[in-house]
Tab-separated table of C-alpha atoms and ligand atoms in Angstrom:
chain	number	residue	atom	x	y	z
A	1	MET	CA	7.208	48.585	-90.301
A	2	ILE	CA	4.002	48.024	-88.307
A	3	ARG	CA	4.643	46.853	-84.765
A	4	PHE	CA	2.378	44.359	-83.000
A	5	ILE	CA	2.205	46.711	-80.003
A	6	ASP	CA	3.956	49.971	-79.111
A	7	LEU	CA	3.883	50.751	-75.398
A	8	ALA	CA	6.317	53.663	-75.738
A	9	ALA	CA	3.843	55.476	-78.032
A	10	GLN	CA	1.286	55.419	-75.231
A	11	TYR	CA	3.760	56.757	-72.669
A	12	ARG	CA	4.716	59.649	-74.990
A	13	ARG	CA	1.084	60.795	-74.937
A	14	LEU	CA	0.680	60.377	-71.177
A	15	LYS	CA	4.106	61.609	-70.100
A	16	PRO	CA	3.117	64.701	-68.040
A	17	GLU	CA	0.349	62.850	-66.163
A	18	ILE	CA	2.461	59.744	-65.522
A	19	ASP	CA	5.581	61.640	-64.509
A	20	ASP	CA	3.526	63.643	-62.060
A	21	ALA	CA	2.029	60.483	-60.519
A	22	VAL	CA	5.428	58.792	-60.263
A	23	GLY	CA	6.968	61.888	-58.669
A	24	ARG	CA	4.127	62.021	-56.142
A	25	VAL	CA	4.792	58.417	-55.054
A	26	LEU	CA	8.564	58.808	-54.873
A	27	SER	CA	8.176	61.925	-52.706
A	28	SER	CA	5.627	60.244	-50.441
A	29	GLY	CA	7.964	57.528	-49.207
A	30	GLN	CA	5.060	55.011	-49.346
A	31	PHE	CA	6.019	52.346	-51.896
A	32	VAL	CA	3.809	49.352	-51.159
A	33	LEU	CA	-0.014	49.501	-50.879
A	34	GLY	CA	-1.004	52.821	-49.232
A	35	GLU	CA	-3.243	55.647	-50.412
A	36	GLU	CA	-2.621	55.360	-54.145
A	37	VAL	CA	-3.495	51.668	-54.166
A	38	VAL	CA	-6.593	52.219	-52.020
A	39	ALA	CA	-7.716	54.988	-54.396
A	40	PHE	CA	-7.063	52.790	-57.422
A	41	GLU	CA	-9.104	49.950	-55.892
A	42	ARG	CA	-11.991	52.332	-55.296
A	43	GLU	CA	-11.842	53.857	-58.787
A	44	PHE	CA	-11.499	50.518	-60.575
A	45	ALA	CA	-14.365	48.988	-58.567
A	46	GLU	CA	-16.549	51.956	-59.477
A	47	CYS	CA	-15.614	51.625	-63.139
A	48	ILE	CA	-16.793	47.999	-63.355
A	49	GLY	CA	-19.655	48.303	-60.894
A	50	ALA	CA	-18.168	45.877	-58.354
A	51	PRO	CA	-18.633	46.559	-54.624
A	52	PHE	CA	-15.099	45.464	-53.607
A	53	ALA	CA	-11.684	45.371	-55.274
A	54	VAL	CA	-8.422	43.958	-53.908
A	55	ALA	CA	-5.245	45.016	-55.723
A	56	VAL	CA	-2.384	42.530	-55.937
A	57	ASN	CA	0.976	42.126	-57.664
A	58	SER	CA	-0.163	40.168	-60.774
A	59	GLY	CA	-3.109	38.584	-62.525
A	60	THR	CA	-1.731	35.210	-61.543
A	61	SER	CA	-1.783	36.183	-57.833
A	62	ALA	CA	-5.340	37.457	-58.350
A	63	LEU	CA	-6.444	34.033	-59.644
A	64	HIS	CA	-4.591	32.244	-56.850
A	65	LEU	CA	-6.222	34.361	-54.126
A	66	ALA	CA	-9.685	34.160	-55.698
A	67	LEU	CA	-9.429	30.358	-55.676
A	68	LEU	CA	-8.184	30.288	-52.067
A	69	ALA	CA	-10.952	32.672	-50.980
A	70	ALA	CA	-13.435	30.291	-52.622
A	71	SER	CA	-11.944	27.533	-50.387
A	72	VAL	CA	-10.498	25.609	-53.326
A	73	GLY	CA	-7.822	23.136	-52.228
A	74	PRO	CA	-6.423	19.625	-52.579
A	75	GLY	CA	-8.990	17.070	-53.734
A	76	ASP	CA	-11.125	19.707	-55.487
A	77	GLU	CA	-11.673	20.127	-59.206
A	78	VAL	CA	-11.808	23.453	-61.030
A	79	ILE	CA	-13.229	23.627	-64.537
A	80	THR	CA	-11.681	25.890	-67.165
A	81	VAL	CA	-10.745	25.892	-70.843
A	82	PRO	CA	-7.505	24.499	-72.316
A	83	PHE	CA	-7.287	27.435	-74.742
A	84	THR	CA	-6.041	30.233	-72.498
A	85	PHE	CA	-2.846	31.737	-71.119
A	86	ILE	CA	-0.993	29.290	-68.853
A	87	ALA	CA	-1.696	31.329	-65.675
A	88	THR	CA	-5.359	30.301	-65.583
A	89	VAL	CA	-4.356	26.668	-65.170
A	90	ALA	CA	-1.198	27.210	-63.117
A	91	SER	CA	-3.142	29.089	-60.446
A	92	ILE	CA	-5.529	26.128	-60.037
A	93	GLU	CA	-2.596	23.809	-59.403
A	94	TYR	CA	-1.068	26.275	-56.888
A	95	THR	CA	-4.034	25.496	-54.620
A	96	GLY	CA	-3.527	21.741	-54.922
A	97	ALA	CA	-6.780	21.361	-56.887
A	98	ARG	CA	-7.041	19.604	-60.237
A	99	PRO	CA	-7.783	21.543	-63.460
A	100	VAL	CA	-10.560	19.926	-65.522
A	101	PHE	CA	-10.917	21.155	-69.092
A	102	VAL	CA	-13.995	21.899	-71.172
A	103	ASP	CA	-13.399	22.732	-74.843
A	104	ILE	CA	-14.111	26.156	-76.316
A	105	ASP	CA	-17.016	26.938	-78.619
A	106	ALA	CA	-16.095	27.022	-82.322
A	107	THR	CA	-17.533	30.512	-82.874
A	108	SER	CA	-17.026	32.460	-79.643
A	109	HIS	CA	-13.733	30.793	-78.689
A	110	THR	CA	-14.881	30.924	-75.054
A	111	LEU	CA	-16.090	28.060	-72.837
A	112	ASP	CA	-18.587	25.793	-74.639
A	113	VAL	CA	-21.519	25.914	-72.227
A	114	GLY	CA	-23.109	22.926	-73.961
A	115	ARG	CA	-20.291	20.780	-72.550
A	116	LEU	CA	-20.079	22.353	-69.098
A	117	GLU	CA	-22.626	20.381	-67.117
A	118	ALA	CA	-21.158	17.009	-68.157
A	119	ALA	CA	-17.797	18.048	-66.667
A	120	ILE	CA	-19.221	18.856	-63.214
A	121	THR	CA	-18.648	16.207	-60.528
A	122	SER	CA	-19.140	16.065	-56.764
A	123	ARG	CA	-15.562	17.429	-56.452
A	124	THR	CA	-16.122	20.517	-58.650
A	125	ARG	CA	-15.600	23.620	-56.536
A	126	ALA	CA	-15.231	26.406	-59.089
A	127	ILE	CA	-15.501	27.297	-62.775
A	128	ILE	CA	-13.123	29.799	-64.394
A	129	PRO	CA	-14.551	31.097	-67.679
A	130	VAL	CA	-11.948	33.101	-69.626
A	131	HIS	CA	-13.059	36.212	-71.523
A	132	LEU	CA	-10.588	35.291	-74.240
A	133	TYR	CA	-9.194	38.129	-76.383
A	134	GLY	CA	-11.552	40.528	-74.548
A	135	ARG	CA	-14.781	38.823	-75.613
A	136	PRO	CA	-17.086	38.042	-72.665
A	137	ALA	CA	-17.878	34.345	-72.168
A	138	ASP	CA	-21.542	33.214	-72.116
A	139	MET	CA	-21.935	34.246	-68.470
A	140	ASP	CA	-25.730	33.872	-68.019
A	141	SER	CA	-25.564	30.181	-68.931
A	142	ILE	CA	-22.395	29.588	-66.914
A	143	VAL	CA	-23.731	31.304	-63.767
A	144	ASP	CA	-27.047	29.480	-64.135
A	145	ILE	CA	-25.371	26.053	-64.335
A	146	ALA	CA	-22.939	26.946	-61.516
A	147	ASN	CA	-25.770	28.053	-59.227
A	148	ARG	CA	-27.673	24.827	-59.794
A	149	HIS	CA	-24.600	22.888	-58.670
A	150	GLY	CA	-23.459	25.226	-55.882
A	151	VAL	CA	-20.184	25.991	-57.653
A	152	THR	CA	-18.263	29.303	-57.467
A	153	VAL	CA	-17.725	31.282	-60.685
A	154	ILE	CA	-14.397	33.124	-61.048
A	155	GLU	CA	-14.105	35.252	-64.182
A	156	ASP	CA	-10.665	35.357	-65.770
A	157	ALA	CA	-11.004	38.937	-67.004
A	158	ALA	CA	-7.261	39.448	-67.549
A	159	GLN	CA	-7.907	40.345	-71.210
A	160	ALA	CA	-11.254	42.072	-70.840
A	161	HIS	CA	-11.039	45.342	-68.855
A	162	GLY	CA	-14.020	47.430	-69.913
A	163	ALA	CA	-15.795	44.685	-71.896
A	164	ARG	CA	-19.558	44.417	-71.385
A	165	TYR	CA	-21.981	41.500	-71.449
A	166	LYS	CA	-25.638	42.382	-72.115
A	167	GLY	CA	-24.897	45.875	-70.795
A	168	ARG	CA	-23.126	44.711	-67.628
A	169	ALA	CA	-19.394	45.180	-67.112
A	170	VAL	CA	-17.156	42.156	-67.105
A	171	GLY	CA	-15.846	41.703	-63.577
A	172	SER	CA	-19.281	41.977	-61.965
A	173	LEU	CA	-20.823	38.857	-63.508
A	174	GLY	CA	-19.475	35.993	-61.373
A	175	ASP	CA	-18.719	35.566	-57.660
A	176	LEU	CA	-15.169	36.829	-58.180
A	177	ALA	CA	-13.299	38.306	-61.138
A	178	CYS	CA	-9.575	38.511	-61.771
A	179	PHE	CA	-7.789	41.198	-63.756
A	180	SER	CA	-4.169	41.500	-64.858
A	181	PHE	CA	-2.350	44.788	-65.395
A	182	TYR	CA	0.578	43.253	-67.227
A	183	PRO	CA	1.929	46.087	-69.455
A	184	THR	CA	0.413	44.784	-72.712
A	185	LYS	CA	-3.144	44.357	-71.351
A	186	ASN	CA	-5.887	46.885	-72.201
A	187	LEU	CA	-5.143	48.499	-68.844
A	188	GLY	CA	-1.442	47.953	-68.211
A	189	ALA	CA	0.898	48.966	-65.404
A	190	TYR	CA	4.566	49.857	-65.880
A	191	GLY	CA	5.450	46.584	-64.244
A	192	GLU	CA	3.252	43.805	-62.850
A	193	GLY	CA	-0.170	44.172	-61.281
A	194	GLY	CA	-3.514	42.468	-60.764
A	195	LEU	CA	-6.837	42.829	-58.978
A	196	ILE	CA	-9.747	40.748	-57.749
A	197	ALA	CA	-13.270	42.198	-57.836
A	198	THR	CA	-16.111	40.720	-55.809
A	199	GLY	CA	-19.512	41.513	-54.390
A	200	SER	CA	-18.730	39.684	-51.151
A	201	PRO	CA	-17.298	41.668	-48.207
A	202	HIS	CA	-16.281	38.366	-46.610
A	203	LEU	CA	-14.268	37.182	-49.634
A	204	ALA	CA	-12.727	40.645	-50.035
A	205	ARG	CA	-11.562	40.628	-46.430
A	206	THR	CA	-10.022	37.159	-46.781
A	207	MET	CA	-8.131	38.222	-49.916
A	208	ARG	CA	-6.892	41.444	-48.261
A	209	LEU	CA	-5.434	39.329	-45.469
A	210	LEU	CA	-3.951	36.729	-47.826
A	211	ARG	CA	-2.170	39.284	-50.051
A	212	ASP	CA	-0.342	40.736	-47.020
A	213	TRP	CA	0.943	37.711	-45.086
A	214	GLY	CA	-2.396	37.029	-43.442
A	215	GLN	CA	-1.875	39.969	-41.075
A	216	ASP	CA	-4.852	41.711	-39.486
A	217	ALA	CA	-2.420	43.867	-37.499
A	218	LYS	CA	1.319	44.225	-37.833
A	219	TYR	CA	3.011	40.850	-37.046
A	220	GLN	CA	-0.359	39.372	-36.115
A	221	HIS	CA	-0.929	36.504	-38.600
A	222	VAL	CA	-4.458	35.120	-38.580
A	223	LEU	CA	-4.047	33.294	-41.915
A	224	LYS	CA	-1.077	31.788	-43.760
A	225	GLY	CA	-0.630	34.413	-46.450
A	226	PHE	CA	1.581	35.660	-49.264
A	227	ASN	CA	3.526	38.711	-50.382
A	228	TYR	CA	1.064	39.609	-53.163
A	229	ARG	CA	0.796	43.360	-52.467
A	230	MET	CA	0.517	45.948	-55.233
A	231	ASP	CA	3.272	48.590	-55.488
A	232	ALA	CA	2.239	52.196	-54.855
A	233	LEU	CA	3.901	53.211	-58.148
A	234	GLN	CA	1.699	50.797	-60.101
A	235	GLY	CA	-1.384	51.991	-58.227
A	236	ALA	CA	-0.630	55.639	-59.068
A	237	ILE	CA	0.167	54.822	-62.727
A	238	LEU	CA	-2.970	52.713	-63.103
A	239	ARG	CA	-5.113	55.532	-61.705
A	240	VAL	CA	-3.861	57.784	-64.509
A	241	LYS	CA	-4.375	55.130	-67.155
A	242	LEU	CA	-7.832	54.097	-65.912
A	243	ARG	CA	-9.131	57.530	-66.954
A	244	HIS	CA	-8.220	56.670	-70.566
A	245	LEU	CA	-9.460	53.071	-70.649
A	246	GLU	CA	-12.860	53.780	-72.186
A	247	ALA	CA	-11.378	55.904	-75.004
A	248	TRP	CA	-8.662	53.325	-75.638
A	249	ASN	CA	-11.215	50.505	-75.851
A	250	GLU	CA	-13.300	52.623	-78.215
A	251	ALA	CA	-10.227	53.051	-80.449
A	252	ARG	CA	-9.690	49.271	-80.388
A	253	ARG	CA	-13.327	48.734	-81.407
A	254	LEU	CA	-12.980	51.167	-84.311
A	255	HIS	CA	-9.862	49.334	-85.475
A	256	ALA	CA	-11.659	45.994	-85.152
A	257	ALA	CA	-14.636	47.278	-87.142
A	258	GLU	CA	-12.278	48.485	-89.878
A	259	TYR	CA	-10.526	45.091	-89.979
A	260	ASP	CA	-13.961	43.394	-90.133
A	261	ARG	CA	-14.932	45.543	-93.126
A	262	GLN	CA	-11.643	45.267	-94.979
A	263	LEU	CA	-11.295	41.534	-94.429
A	264	ALA	CA	-14.865	40.541	-95.349
A	265	GLY	CA	-14.575	38.083	-98.224
A	266	SER	CA	-10.766	37.955	-97.979
A	267	GLY	CA	-10.671	34.273	-97.117
A	268	VAL	CA	-9.703	34.661	-93.444
A	269	ILE	CA	-12.325	34.220	-90.739
A	270	THR	CA	-12.769	37.384	-88.654
A	271	PRO	CA	-13.965	37.380	-85.001
A	272	ALA	CA	-17.689	36.651	-84.624
A	273	VAL	CA	-19.675	39.789	-83.815
A	274	ASP	CA	-22.443	39.572	-81.205
A	275	PRO	CA	-24.591	42.694	-80.662
A	276	GLU	CA	-25.183	41.682	-77.006
A	277	LEU	CA	-21.475	41.945	-76.250
A	278	GLN	CA	-19.130	44.870	-76.081
A	279	HIS	CA	-15.826	43.246	-76.954
A	280	ALA	CA	-12.653	44.821	-75.535
A	281	TYR	CA	-10.487	43.541	-78.437
A	282	HIS	CA	-7.401	42.906	-76.351
A	283	ILE	CA	-6.511	40.663	-79.291
A	284	TYR	CA	-7.892	40.788	-82.841
A	285	ALA	CA	-7.428	37.224	-84.054
A	286	VAL	CA	-8.221	35.964	-87.539
A	287	ARG	CA	-8.381	32.337	-88.521
A	288	THR	CA	-6.983	30.572	-91.589
A	289	THR	CA	-5.656	27.111	-92.392
A	290	GLU	CA	-2.729	28.904	-94.118
A	291	ARG	CA	-1.737	30.651	-90.891
A	292	ASP	CA	2.020	30.098	-90.952
A	293	GLU	CA	2.371	31.069	-94.636
A	294	LEU	CA	0.277	34.179	-94.084
A	295	ARG	CA	2.383	35.189	-91.080
A	296	SER	CA	5.543	34.878	-93.169
A	297	SER	CA	4.081	36.947	-95.981
A	298	LEU	CA	3.109	39.703	-93.502
A	299	HIS	CA	6.504	39.504	-91.834
A	300	ALA	CA	8.147	40.028	-95.240
A	301	ARG	CA	6.125	43.255	-95.574
A	302	GLY	CA	7.283	44.487	-92.160
A	303	ILE	CA	4.056	43.656	-90.320
A	304	GLU	CA	4.407	42.024	-86.916
A	305	THR	CA	1.825	39.438	-85.883
A	306	ALA	CA	1.538	36.980	-82.989
A	307	VAL	CA	-0.192	33.715	-82.113
A	308	HIS	CA	-2.371	33.459	-79.001
A	309	TYR	CA	-1.841	30.546	-78.411
A	310	PRO	CA	0.138	28.023	-80.466
A	311	LEU	CA	-0.394	25.037	-78.115
A	312	PRO	CA	-3.408	24.399	-75.851
A	313	ILE	CA	-2.573	23.766	-72.192
A	314	HIS	CA	-3.613	20.088	-72.255
A	315	LEU	CA	-0.816	19.442	-74.794
A	316	GLN	CA	1.860	21.435	-72.933
A	317	PRO	CA	4.668	19.155	-71.690
A	318	ALA	CA	4.467	20.640	-68.175
A	319	TYR	CA	0.819	19.552	-67.870
A	320	ALA	CA	1.171	16.055	-69.352
A	321	GLY	CA	0.494	14.758	-65.836
A	322	LEU	CA	-3.156	15.782	-66.166
A	323	GLY	CA	-3.520	12.808	-68.523
A	324	TYR	CA	-5.137	14.529	-71.493
A	325	ARG	CA	-4.228	13.563	-75.059
A	326	ASP	CA	-4.138	14.996	-78.550
A	327	GLY	CA	-7.709	14.897	-79.872
A	328	ASP	CA	-9.405	15.512	-76.501
A	329	PHE	CA	-10.344	19.137	-77.290
A	330	PRO	CA	-10.682	19.463	-81.067
A	331	GLN	CA	-11.831	23.111	-81.150
A	332	SER	CA	-8.912	24.295	-79.027
A	333	GLU	CA	-6.475	22.226	-81.069
A	334	ALA	CA	-7.789	23.547	-84.416
A	335	LEU	CA	-7.697	27.133	-83.194
A	336	ALA	CA	-4.106	26.740	-81.973
A	337	ARG	CA	-3.150	25.690	-85.522
A	338	GLU	CA	-5.152	28.347	-87.361
A	339	VAL	CA	-5.345	31.514	-85.313
A	340	MET	CA	-3.223	34.616	-85.827
A	341	SER	CA	-3.319	37.976	-84.012
A	342	LEU	CA	-3.114	41.205	-86.013
A	343	PRO	CA	-1.769	44.475	-84.569
A	344	ILE	CA	-4.430	46.283	-82.537
A	345	TYR	CA	-3.706	48.973	-79.959
A	346	PRO	CA	-5.207	52.406	-79.409
A	347	GLU	CA	-2.319	54.412	-80.895
A	348	LEU	CA	-2.362	52.419	-84.144
A	349	THR	CA	-3.563	54.550	-87.058
A	350	ILE	CA	-6.507	53.623	-89.268
A	351	GLU	CA	-4.096	53.783	-92.238
A	352	ALA	CA	-1.960	51.117	-90.571
A	353	VAL	CA	-5.051	48.959	-90.027
A	354	ARG	CA	-5.923	49.276	-93.736
A	355	CYS	CA	-2.350	48.485	-94.703
A	356	VAL	CA	-2.377	45.307	-92.574
A	357	ALA	CA	-5.776	44.284	-93.928
A	358	GLU	CA	-4.605	44.792	-97.493
A	359	ALA	CA	-1.508	42.682	-96.835
A	360	VAL	CA	-3.679	39.937	-95.347
A	361	GLY	CA	-5.944	40.014	-98.404
A	362	ARG	CA	-2.977	39.721	-100.738
A	363	GLY	CA	-1.267	37.053	-98.633
A	364	VAL	CA	-4.355	34.867	-98.675
A	365	HIS	CA	-4.931	35.541	-102.370
A	366	VAL	CA	-1.411	34.433	-103.329
A	367	GLN	CA	-1.975	31.077	-101.666
A	368	SER	CA	-5.372	30.262	-103.167
B	1	PLP	C1	-2.296	37.841	-68.626
B	1	PLP	C2	-3.203	36.751	-68.237
B	1	PLP	C3	-3.187	36.173	-66.954
B	1	PLP	C4	-2.097	36.418	-65.948
B	1	PLP	O1	-1.830	37.698	-65.608
B	1	PLP	P1	-0.364	38.154	-65.121
B	1	PLP	O2	-0.594	39.538	-64.655
B	1	PLP	O3	0.554	38.052	-66.291
B	1	PLP	O4	0.050	37.243	-64.013
B	1	PLP	C5	-4.170	35.252	-66.641
B	1	PLP	N1	-5.089	34.877	-67.536
B	1	PLP	C6	-5.125	35.373	-68.784
B	1	PLP	C7	-6.205	34.923	-69.705
B	1	PLP	C8	-4.180	36.314	-69.180
B	1	PLP	O5	-4.213	36.791	-70.434
């Protein structure tokens, strides 16, 4: 049996460090924000080379606050991709703005910059490129186009902690960047968590107010805010885990390189490799028109797989009101039919990677 992910395996290795951090918080009596969260913000900001970091209670809250800080509201349009996790789009609607989709590129599976400019209107306020699966989007082109139109760039870096673009860390490439610490992410809390990074002291201050009821002093509300504060326990746990992030990402890259080698010529399409990018391989997704059959054949051999994502957002029933139709975003639609995620996490063994790759090779072979 090869699991898709095994979070308990990670805890077993970290147990003394984590238990110590948890004990420290429980003894301190400070459970929300406080020293541990402040220290985590500082350490995470340092790690990605961002001047300011604001910790919140989820990646979704991070996106919501980043949009509000960028003054996005009713009547505005925000451009993003339809091939992403639902939170990217939901957070745009929370502000009252309208999500406008641009299809993904067939090779990178991130925003197709060739189609970006045509989607910009006088109402466009922000662009949210998604570093899908941990692969940085084409940020130089996106930032260049955004600057020419006076539009804010908000990176959705929820899957890309520690990824690099032309040597620069993801999270320091746009005006704002949003991270999620959902347990399965490359850097995961033991509960929910998120963070916004920015180079702007003004935006950071606004988001600090908004996450804590808009208070600049106790019971003094200068903005209409939210309860989006990070727990002290998550802050303390994330500080421990942050020290391992680079090694964990390196393990993911080694696994990905082994999959690339083993699957070359197998009949499935492996993720495109770009020497200018340091991929974080949150997800290792292969592509095949025989996706569902291949998943079943792996399942029969005790190998868990997943699909990220089986239906693009523009075809989700909840977002039918946006008025998009089947056929509007052909690359996203094709990927949703053909993509399949193989197990990849730091504690996975290289033998397990080879075993999965061999099963994929056989599964594809049987069908052709
Ligand atoms: C996980 C994720 C989010 C949302 O983060 P939560 O912490 O689950 O709220 C947003 N965007 C993408 C691309 C994600 O993968």
